[in-house]
mmCIF file of C-alpha atoms and ligand atoms in Angstrom:
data_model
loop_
_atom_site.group_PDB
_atom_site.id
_atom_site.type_symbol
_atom_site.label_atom_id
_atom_site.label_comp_id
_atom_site.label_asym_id
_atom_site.label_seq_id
_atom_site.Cartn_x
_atom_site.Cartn_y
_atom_site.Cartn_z
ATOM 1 C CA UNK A 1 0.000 0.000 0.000
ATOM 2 C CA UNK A 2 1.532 3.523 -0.982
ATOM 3 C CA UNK A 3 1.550 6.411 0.898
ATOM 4 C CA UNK A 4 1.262 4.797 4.011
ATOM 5 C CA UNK A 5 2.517 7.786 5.799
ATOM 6 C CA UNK A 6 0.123 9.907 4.435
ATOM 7 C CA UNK A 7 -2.846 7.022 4.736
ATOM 8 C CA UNK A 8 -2.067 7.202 8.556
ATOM 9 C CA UNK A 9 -1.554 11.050 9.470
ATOM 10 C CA UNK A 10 -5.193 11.580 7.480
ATOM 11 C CA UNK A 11 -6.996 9.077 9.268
ATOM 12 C CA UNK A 12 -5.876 9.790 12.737
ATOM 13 C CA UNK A 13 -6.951 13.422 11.925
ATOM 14 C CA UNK A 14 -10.459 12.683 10.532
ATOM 15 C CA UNK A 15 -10.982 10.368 13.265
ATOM 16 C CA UNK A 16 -10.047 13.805 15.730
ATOM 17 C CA UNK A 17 -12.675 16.024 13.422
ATOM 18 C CA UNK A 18 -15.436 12.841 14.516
ATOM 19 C CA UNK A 19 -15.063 13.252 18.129
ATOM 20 C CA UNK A 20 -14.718 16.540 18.596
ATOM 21 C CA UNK A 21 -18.049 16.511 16.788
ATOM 22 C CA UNK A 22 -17.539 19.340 13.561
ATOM 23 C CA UNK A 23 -19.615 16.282 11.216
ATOM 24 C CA UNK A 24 -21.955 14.373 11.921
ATOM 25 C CA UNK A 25 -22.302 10.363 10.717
ATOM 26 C CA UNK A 26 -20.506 9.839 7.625
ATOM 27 C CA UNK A 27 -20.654 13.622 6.383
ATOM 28 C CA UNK A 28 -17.808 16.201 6.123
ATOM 29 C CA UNK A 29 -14.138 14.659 3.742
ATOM 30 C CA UNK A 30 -10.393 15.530 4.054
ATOM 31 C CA UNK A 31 -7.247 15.363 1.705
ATOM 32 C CA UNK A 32 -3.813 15.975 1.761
ATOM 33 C CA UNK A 33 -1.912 16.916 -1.130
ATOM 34 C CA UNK A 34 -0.001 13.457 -2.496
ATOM 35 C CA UNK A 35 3.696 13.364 -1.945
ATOM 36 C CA UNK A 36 5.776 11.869 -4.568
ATOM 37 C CA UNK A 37 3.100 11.695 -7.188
ATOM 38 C CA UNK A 38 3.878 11.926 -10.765
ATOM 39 C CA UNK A 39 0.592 14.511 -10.763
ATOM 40 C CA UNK A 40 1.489 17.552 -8.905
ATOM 41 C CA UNK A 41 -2.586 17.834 -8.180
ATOM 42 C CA UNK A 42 -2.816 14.013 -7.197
ATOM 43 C CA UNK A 43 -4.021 14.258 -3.530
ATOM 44 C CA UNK A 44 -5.605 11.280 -1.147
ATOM 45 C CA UNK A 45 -8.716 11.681 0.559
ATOM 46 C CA UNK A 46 -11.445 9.881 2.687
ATOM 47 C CA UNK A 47 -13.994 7.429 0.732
ATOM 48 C CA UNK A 48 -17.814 8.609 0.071
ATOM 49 C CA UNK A 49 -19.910 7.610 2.730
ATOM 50 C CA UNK A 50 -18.411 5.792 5.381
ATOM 51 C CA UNK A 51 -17.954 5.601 8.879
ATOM 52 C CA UNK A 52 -14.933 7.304 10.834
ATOM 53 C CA UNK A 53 -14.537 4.885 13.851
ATOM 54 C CA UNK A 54 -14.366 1.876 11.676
ATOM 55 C CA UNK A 55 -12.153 3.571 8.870
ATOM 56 C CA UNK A 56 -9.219 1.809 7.620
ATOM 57 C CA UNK A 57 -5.850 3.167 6.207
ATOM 58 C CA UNK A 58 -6.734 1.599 3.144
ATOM 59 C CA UNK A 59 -10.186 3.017 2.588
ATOM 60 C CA UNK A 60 -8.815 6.715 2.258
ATOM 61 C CA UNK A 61 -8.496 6.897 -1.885
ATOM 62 C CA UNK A 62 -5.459 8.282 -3.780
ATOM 63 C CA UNK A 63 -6.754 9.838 -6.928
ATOM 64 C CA UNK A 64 -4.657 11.955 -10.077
ATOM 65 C CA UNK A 65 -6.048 15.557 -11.229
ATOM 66 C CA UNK A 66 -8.826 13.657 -13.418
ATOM 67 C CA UNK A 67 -9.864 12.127 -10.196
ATOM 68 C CA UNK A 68 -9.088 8.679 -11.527
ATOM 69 C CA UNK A 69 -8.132 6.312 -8.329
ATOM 70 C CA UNK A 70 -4.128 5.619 -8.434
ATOM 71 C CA UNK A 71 -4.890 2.602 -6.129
ATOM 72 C CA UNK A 72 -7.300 0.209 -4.980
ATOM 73 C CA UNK A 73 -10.964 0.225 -5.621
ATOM 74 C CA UNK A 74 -12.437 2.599 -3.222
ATOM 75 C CA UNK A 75 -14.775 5.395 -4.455
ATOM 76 C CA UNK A 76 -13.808 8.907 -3.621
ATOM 77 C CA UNK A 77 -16.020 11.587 -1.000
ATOM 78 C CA UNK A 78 -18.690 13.185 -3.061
ATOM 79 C CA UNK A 79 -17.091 16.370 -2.121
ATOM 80 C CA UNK A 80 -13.953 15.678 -4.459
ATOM 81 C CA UNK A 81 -14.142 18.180 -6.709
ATOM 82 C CA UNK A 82 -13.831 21.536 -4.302
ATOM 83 C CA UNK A 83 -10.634 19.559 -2.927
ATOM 84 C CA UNK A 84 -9.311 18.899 -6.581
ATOM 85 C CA UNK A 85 -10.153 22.638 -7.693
ATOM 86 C CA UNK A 86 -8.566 24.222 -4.567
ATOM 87 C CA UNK A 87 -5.019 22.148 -4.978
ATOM 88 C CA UNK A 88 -5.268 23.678 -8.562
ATOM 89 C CA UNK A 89 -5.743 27.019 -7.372
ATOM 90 C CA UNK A 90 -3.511 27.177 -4.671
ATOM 91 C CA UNK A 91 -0.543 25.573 -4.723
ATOM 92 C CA UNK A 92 0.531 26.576 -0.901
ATOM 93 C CA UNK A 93 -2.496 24.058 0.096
ATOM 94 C CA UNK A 94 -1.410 20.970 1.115
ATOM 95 C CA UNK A 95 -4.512 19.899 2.932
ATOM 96 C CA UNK A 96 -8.064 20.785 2.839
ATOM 97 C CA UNK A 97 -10.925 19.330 5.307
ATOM 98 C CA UNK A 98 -14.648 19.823 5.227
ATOM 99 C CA UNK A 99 -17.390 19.543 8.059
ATOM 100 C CA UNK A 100 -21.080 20.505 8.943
ATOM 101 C CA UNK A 101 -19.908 22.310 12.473
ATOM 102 C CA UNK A 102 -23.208 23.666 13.598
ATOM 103 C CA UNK A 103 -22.359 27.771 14.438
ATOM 104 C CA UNK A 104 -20.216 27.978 11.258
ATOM 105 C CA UNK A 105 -23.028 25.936 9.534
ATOM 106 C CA UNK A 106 -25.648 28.608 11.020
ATOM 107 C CA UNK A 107 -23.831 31.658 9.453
ATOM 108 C CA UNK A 108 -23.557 29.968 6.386
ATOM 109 C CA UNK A 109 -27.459 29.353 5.939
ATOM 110 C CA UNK A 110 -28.173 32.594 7.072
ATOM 111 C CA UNK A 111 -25.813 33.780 4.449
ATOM 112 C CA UNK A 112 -23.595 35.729 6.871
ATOM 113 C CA UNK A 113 -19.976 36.201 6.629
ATOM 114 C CA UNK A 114 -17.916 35.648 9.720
ATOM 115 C CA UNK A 115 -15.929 39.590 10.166
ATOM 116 C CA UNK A 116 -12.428 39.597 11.756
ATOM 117 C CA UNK A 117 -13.943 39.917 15.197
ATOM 118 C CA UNK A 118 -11.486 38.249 16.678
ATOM 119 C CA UNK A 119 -7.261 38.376 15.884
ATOM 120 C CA UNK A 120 -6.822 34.645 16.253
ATOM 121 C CA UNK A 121 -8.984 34.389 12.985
ATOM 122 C CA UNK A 122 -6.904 37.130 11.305
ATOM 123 C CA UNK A 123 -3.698 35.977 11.914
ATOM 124 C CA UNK A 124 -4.794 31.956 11.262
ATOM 125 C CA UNK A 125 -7.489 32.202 8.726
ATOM 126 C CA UNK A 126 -6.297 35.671 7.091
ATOM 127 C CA UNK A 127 -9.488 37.561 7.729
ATOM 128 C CA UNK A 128 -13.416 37.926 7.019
ATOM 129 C CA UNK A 129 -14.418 33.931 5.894
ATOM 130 C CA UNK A 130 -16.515 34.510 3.186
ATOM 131 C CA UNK A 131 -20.080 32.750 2.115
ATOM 132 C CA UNK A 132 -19.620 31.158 -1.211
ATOM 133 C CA UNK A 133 -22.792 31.681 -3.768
ATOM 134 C CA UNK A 134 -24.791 28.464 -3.420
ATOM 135 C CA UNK A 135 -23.620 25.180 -5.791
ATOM 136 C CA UNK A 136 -25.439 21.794 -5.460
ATOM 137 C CA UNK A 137 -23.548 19.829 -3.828
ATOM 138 C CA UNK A 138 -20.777 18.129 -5.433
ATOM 139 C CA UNK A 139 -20.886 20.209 -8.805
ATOM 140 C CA UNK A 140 -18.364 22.145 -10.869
ATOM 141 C CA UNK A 141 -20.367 25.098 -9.981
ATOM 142 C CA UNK A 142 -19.849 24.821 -6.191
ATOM 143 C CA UNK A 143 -16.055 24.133 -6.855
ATOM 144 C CA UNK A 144 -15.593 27.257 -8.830
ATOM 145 C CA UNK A 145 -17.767 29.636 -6.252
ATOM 146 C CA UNK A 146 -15.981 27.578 -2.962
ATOM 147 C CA UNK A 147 -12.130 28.279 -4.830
ATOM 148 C CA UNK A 148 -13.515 32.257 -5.312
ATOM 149 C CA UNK A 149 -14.760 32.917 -1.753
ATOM 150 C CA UNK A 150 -12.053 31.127 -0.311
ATOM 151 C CA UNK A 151 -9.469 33.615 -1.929
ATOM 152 C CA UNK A 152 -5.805 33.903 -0.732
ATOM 153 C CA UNK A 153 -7.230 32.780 3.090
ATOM 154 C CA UNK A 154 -7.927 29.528 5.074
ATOM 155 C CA UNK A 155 -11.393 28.668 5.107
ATOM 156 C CA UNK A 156 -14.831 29.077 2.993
ATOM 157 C CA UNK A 157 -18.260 28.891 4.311
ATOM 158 C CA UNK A 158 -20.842 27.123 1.982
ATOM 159 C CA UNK A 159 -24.171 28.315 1.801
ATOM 160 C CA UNK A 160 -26.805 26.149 2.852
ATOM 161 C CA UNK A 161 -24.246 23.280 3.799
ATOM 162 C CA UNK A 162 -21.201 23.981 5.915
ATOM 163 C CA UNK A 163 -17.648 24.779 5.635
ATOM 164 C CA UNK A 164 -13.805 24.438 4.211
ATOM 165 C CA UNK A 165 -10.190 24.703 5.789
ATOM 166 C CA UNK A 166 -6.944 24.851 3.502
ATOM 167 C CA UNK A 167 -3.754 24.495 5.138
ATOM 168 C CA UNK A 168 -0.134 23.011 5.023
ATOM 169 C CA UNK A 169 -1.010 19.914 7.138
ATOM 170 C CA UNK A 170 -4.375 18.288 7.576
ATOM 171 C CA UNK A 171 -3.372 18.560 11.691
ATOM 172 C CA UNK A 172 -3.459 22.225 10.734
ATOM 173 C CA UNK A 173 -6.380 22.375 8.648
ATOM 174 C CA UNK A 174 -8.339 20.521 11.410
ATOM 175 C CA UNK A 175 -7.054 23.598 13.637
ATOM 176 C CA UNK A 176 -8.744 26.038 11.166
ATOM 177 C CA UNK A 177 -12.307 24.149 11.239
ATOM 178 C CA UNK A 178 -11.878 24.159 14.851
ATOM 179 C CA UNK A 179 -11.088 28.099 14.959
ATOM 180 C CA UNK A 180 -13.528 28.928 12.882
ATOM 181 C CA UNK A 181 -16.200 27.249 14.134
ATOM 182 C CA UNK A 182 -15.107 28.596 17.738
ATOM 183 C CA UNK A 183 -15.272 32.358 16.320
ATOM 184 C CA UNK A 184 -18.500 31.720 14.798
ATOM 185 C CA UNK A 185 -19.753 30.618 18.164
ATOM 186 C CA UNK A 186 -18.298 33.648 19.650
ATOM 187 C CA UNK A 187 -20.083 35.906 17.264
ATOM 188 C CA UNK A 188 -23.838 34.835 17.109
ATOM 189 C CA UNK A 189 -23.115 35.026 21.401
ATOM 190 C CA UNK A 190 -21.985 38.758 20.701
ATOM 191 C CA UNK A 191 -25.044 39.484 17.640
ATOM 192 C CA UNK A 192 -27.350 38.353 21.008
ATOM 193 C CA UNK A 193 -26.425 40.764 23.065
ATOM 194 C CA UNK A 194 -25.660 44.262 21.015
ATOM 195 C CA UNK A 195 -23.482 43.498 18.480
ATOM 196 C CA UNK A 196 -19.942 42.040 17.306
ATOM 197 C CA UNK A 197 -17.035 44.628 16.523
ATOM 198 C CA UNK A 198 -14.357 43.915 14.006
ATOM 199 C CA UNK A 199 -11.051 44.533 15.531
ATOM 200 C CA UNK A 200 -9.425 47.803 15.149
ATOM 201 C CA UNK A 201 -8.649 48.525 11.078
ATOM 202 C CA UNK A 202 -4.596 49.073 12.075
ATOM 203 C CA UNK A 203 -4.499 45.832 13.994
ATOM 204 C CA UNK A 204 -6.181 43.925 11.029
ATOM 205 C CA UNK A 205 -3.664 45.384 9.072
ATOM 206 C CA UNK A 206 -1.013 44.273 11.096
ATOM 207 C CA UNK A 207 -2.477 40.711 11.322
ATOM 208 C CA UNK A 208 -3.403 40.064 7.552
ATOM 209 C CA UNK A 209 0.581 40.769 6.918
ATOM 210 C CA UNK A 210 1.772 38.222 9.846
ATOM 211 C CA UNK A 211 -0.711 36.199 7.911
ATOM 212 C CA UNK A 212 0.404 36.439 4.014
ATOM 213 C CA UNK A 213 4.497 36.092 5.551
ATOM 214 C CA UNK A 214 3.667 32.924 7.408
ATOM 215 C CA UNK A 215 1.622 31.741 4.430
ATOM 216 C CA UNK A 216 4.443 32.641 2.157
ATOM 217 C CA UNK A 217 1.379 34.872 -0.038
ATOM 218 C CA UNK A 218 3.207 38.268 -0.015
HETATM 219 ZN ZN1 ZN B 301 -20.689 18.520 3.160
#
């Protein structure tokens, strides 16, 4: 089995995303970028509609950019597509992760952005997470509107459905979903009771740059 590595450090993070609850049953999908593939857009990711607790090593599917399978038999997450278009867009991804967390899946089915309230998600996430316009799921059209609201940052929120992390490690993209759906949290509490403020205009200047050096974007 190749990319055994790879196989491993996915599953033990998907299994992390289960229990700390950001999907539900079999939903949400994560991928890493493929090392040593002849396809610079080849990436691995977790098969459609199974279960986390039970998942094997050898379920997770390696697939080229045509998403054709480079091994075994297993049929890729539904969700393919937005991974494959993002590792095309951005080549500083190396891992992207998806989940149904329920504050981050609130804003995005009321259609609300999540502002740089707080300067964890600046620094992290690289600013306001945007709603993407609304694709059925697993469509072109979703992929091309989830690559445009994602931009140059970390994570996407998809209307009507949930939301996307990019980042260099799937560890670190799991970090994102978590962050995100934290800040989220923290800003339908603050909507309740008078109102969210961004942070100060010179501090989110400040932040967005640590954020494009780390990322390597400036
Ligand atoms: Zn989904």
């Amino acid at each position: 089995m190749a990319w055994k590595k790879q196989r491993d450090e996915l599953l033990s993070t998907v299994l992390e995303m289960d229990r700390l609850g950001l999907v539900s049953g079999t939903s949400g999908n994560a991928s890493v970028r493929l090392e040593k593939a002849a396809d610079p857009n080849a990436f691995l990711i977790t098969p459609a509609a199974l279960p986390y607790p039970t998942m094997t090593p050898g379920q997770l599917v390696p697939v080229n950019g045509a998403m054709e399978p480079l091994e075994g038999d297993g049929v890729p997450s539904s969700e393919s597509l937005l991974h494959l278009a993002i590792y095309r867009a951005r080549a500083d991804v190396r891992a992207v992760m998806h989940t149904h967390s329920v504050y981050a899946s609130a804003l995005a089915v009321a259609g609300r952005p999540l502002p740089p309230i707080v300067d964890e998600l600046v620094v992290y996430v690289g600013g306001q997470v945007e709603v993407a316009e609304y694709g059925f799921p697993g469509t072109e059209a979703l992929a091309r509107a989830g690559v445009e609201a994602l931009g140059d940052r970390r994570a996407v929120l998809l209307r009507h459905h949930g939301m996307f992390a990019v980042a260099d490690t799937a560890k670190e993209a799991l970090r994102v979903c978590a962050l995100v759906e934290r800040v989220a949290h923290i800003f339908i509490c603050a909507e309740a009771i008078g109102g969210a403020r961004e942070v100060p205009a010179a501090s989110f200047e400040a932040e967005r740059r640590m954020y494009l050096e780390r990322a390597g974007l400036t």
